N, C-alpha and C. Protein backbone atom coordinates (compact mmCIF):
# COMPACT_ATOMS: atom_id res chain seq x y z
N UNK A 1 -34.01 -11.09 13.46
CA UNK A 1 -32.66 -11.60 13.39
C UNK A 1 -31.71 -10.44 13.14
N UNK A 2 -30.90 -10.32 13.89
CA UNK A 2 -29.48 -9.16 13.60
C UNK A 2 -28.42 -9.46 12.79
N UNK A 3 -28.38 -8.80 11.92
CA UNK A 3 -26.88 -9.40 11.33
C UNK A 3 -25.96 -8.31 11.43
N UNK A 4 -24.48 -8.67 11.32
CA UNK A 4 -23.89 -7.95 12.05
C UNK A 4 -22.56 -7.99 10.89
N UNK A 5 -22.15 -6.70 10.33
CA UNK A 5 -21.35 -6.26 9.60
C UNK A 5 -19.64 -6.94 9.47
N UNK A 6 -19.93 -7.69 8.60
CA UNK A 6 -17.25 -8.24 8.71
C UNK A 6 -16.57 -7.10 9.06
N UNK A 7 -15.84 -7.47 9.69
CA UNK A 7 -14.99 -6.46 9.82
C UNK A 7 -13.60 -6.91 9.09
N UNK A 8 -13.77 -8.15 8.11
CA UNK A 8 -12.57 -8.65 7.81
C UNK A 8 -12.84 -7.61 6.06
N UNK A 9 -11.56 -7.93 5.74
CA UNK A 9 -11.20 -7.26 4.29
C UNK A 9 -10.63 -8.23 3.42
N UNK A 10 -11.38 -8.27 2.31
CA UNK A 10 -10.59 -9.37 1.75
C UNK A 10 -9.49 -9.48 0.71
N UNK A 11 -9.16 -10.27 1.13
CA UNK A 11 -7.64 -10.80 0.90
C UNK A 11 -7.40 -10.70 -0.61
N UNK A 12 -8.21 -10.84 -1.59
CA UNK A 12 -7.81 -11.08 -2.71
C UNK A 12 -7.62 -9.20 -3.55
N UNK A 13 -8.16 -8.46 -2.81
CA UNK A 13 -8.09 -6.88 -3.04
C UNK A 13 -6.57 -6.33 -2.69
N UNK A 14 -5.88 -6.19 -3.63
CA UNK A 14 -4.55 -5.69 -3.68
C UNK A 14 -4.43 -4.60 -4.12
N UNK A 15 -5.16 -3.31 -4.03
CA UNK A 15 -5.10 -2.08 -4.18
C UNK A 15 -4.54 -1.41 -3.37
N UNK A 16 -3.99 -0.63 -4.07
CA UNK A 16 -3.11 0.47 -3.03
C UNK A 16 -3.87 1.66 -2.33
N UNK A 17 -3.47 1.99 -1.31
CA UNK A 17 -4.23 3.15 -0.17
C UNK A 17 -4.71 3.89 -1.14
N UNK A 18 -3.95 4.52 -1.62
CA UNK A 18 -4.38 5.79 -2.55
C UNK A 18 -5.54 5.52 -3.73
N UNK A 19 -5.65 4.20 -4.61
CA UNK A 19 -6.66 3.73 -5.21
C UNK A 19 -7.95 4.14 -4.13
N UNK A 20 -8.21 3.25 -3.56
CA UNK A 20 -8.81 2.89 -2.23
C UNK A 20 -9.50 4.51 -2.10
N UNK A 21 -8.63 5.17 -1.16
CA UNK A 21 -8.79 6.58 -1.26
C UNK A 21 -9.73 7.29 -2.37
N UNK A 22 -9.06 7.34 -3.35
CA UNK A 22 -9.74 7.72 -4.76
C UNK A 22 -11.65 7.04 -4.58
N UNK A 23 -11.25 6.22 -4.42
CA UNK A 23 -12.98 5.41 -4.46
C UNK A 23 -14.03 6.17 -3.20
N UNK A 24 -13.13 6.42 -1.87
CA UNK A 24 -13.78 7.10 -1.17
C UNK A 24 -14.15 8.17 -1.00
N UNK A 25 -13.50 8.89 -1.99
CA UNK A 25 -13.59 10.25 -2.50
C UNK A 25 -14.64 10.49 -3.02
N UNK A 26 -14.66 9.45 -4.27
CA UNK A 26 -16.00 9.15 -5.54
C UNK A 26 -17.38 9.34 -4.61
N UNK A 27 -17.34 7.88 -3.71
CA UNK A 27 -18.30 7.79 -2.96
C UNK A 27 -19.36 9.29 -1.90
N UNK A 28 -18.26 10.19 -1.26
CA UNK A 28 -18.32 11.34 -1.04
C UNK A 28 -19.15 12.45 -1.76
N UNK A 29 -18.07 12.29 -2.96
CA UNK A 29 -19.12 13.09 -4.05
C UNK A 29 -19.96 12.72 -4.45
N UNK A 30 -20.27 11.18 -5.36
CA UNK A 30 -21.64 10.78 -5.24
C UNK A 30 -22.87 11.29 -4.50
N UNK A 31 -22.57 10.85 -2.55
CA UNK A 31 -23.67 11.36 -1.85
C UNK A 31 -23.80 12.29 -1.88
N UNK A 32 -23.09 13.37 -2.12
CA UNK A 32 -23.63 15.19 -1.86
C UNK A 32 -22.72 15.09 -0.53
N UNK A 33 -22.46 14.63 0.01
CA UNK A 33 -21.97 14.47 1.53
C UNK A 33 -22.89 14.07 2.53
N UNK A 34 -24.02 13.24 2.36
CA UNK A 34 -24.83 12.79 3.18
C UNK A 34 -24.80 11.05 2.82
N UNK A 35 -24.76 10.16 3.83
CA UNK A 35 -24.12 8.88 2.96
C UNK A 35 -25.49 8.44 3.39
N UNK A 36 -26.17 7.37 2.63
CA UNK A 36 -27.31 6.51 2.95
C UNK A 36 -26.97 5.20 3.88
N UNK A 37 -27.86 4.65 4.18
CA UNK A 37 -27.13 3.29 5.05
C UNK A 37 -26.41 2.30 4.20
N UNK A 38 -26.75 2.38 2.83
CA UNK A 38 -26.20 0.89 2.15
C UNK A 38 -24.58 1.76 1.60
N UNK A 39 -24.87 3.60 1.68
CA UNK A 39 -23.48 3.86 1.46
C UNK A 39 -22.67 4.02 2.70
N UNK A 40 -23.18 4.40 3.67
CA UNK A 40 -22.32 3.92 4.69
C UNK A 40 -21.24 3.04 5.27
N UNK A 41 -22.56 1.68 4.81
CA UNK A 41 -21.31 -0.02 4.88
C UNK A 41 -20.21 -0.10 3.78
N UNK A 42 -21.09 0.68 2.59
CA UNK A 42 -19.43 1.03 1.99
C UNK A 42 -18.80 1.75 2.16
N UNK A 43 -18.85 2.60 2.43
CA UNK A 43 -17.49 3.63 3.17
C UNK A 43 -16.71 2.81 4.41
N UNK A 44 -17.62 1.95 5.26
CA UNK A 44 -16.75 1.20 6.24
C UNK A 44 -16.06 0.49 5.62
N UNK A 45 -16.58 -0.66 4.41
CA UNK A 45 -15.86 -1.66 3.93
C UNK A 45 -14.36 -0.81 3.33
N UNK A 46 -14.54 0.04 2.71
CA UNK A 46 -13.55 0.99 2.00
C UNK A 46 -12.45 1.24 2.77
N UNK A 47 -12.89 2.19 3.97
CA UNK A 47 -11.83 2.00 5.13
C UNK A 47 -11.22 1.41 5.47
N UNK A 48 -11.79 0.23 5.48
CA UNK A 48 -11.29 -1.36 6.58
C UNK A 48 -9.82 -1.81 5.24
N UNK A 49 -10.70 -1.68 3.62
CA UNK A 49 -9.58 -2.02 3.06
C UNK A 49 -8.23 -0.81 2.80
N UNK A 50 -8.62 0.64 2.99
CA UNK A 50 -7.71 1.67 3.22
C UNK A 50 -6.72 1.15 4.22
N UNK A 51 -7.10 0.75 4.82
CA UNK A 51 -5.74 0.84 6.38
C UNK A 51 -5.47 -0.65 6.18
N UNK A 52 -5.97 -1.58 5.52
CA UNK A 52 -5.08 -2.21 4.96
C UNK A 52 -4.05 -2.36 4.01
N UNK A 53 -4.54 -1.45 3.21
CA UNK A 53 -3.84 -1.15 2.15
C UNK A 53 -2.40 -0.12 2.70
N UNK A 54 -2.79 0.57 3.68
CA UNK A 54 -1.50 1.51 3.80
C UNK A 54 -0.93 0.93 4.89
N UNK A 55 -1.23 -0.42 5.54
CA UNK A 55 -0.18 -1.53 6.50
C UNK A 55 0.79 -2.13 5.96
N UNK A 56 0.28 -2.65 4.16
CA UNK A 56 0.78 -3.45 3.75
C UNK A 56 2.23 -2.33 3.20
N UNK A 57 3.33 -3.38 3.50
CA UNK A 57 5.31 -3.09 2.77
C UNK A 57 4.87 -2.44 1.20
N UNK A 58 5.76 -1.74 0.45
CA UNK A 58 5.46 -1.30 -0.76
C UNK A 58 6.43 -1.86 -1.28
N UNK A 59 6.51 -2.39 -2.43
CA UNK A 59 7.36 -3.54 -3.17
C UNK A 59 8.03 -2.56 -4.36
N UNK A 60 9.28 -2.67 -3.86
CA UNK A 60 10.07 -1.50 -4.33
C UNK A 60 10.67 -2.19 -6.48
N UNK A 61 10.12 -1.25 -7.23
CA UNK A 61 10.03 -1.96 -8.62
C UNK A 61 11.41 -2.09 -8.88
């Protein structure tokens, strides 16, 4: 059986690009720079919510 990765991001994650960023950074250093497969899907999931995060209007305080 194949299963096959969301490409959706979810909705209830309201972090900003740069948070986001920061985590993918972590992740980076974590691996040494070699990502495993289960870190991989997180670096995609991360992404998917990065460029959401820097689509979304910035709500001026």
């Amino acid at each position: 059986m194949l299963h096959s990765m969301s490409t959706t991001v979810e909705p209830a994650s309201e972090r900003s690009a740069a948070e986001v960023n920061e985590e993918i950074r972590a992740l980076w250093l974590r691996s040494g720079g070699t990502l495993t497969g289960e870190q991989r899907e997180e670096y995609q999931r991360l992404v998917l919510e990065w460029a959401a995060a820097a689509h979304r209007p910035v709500n001026a305080a």
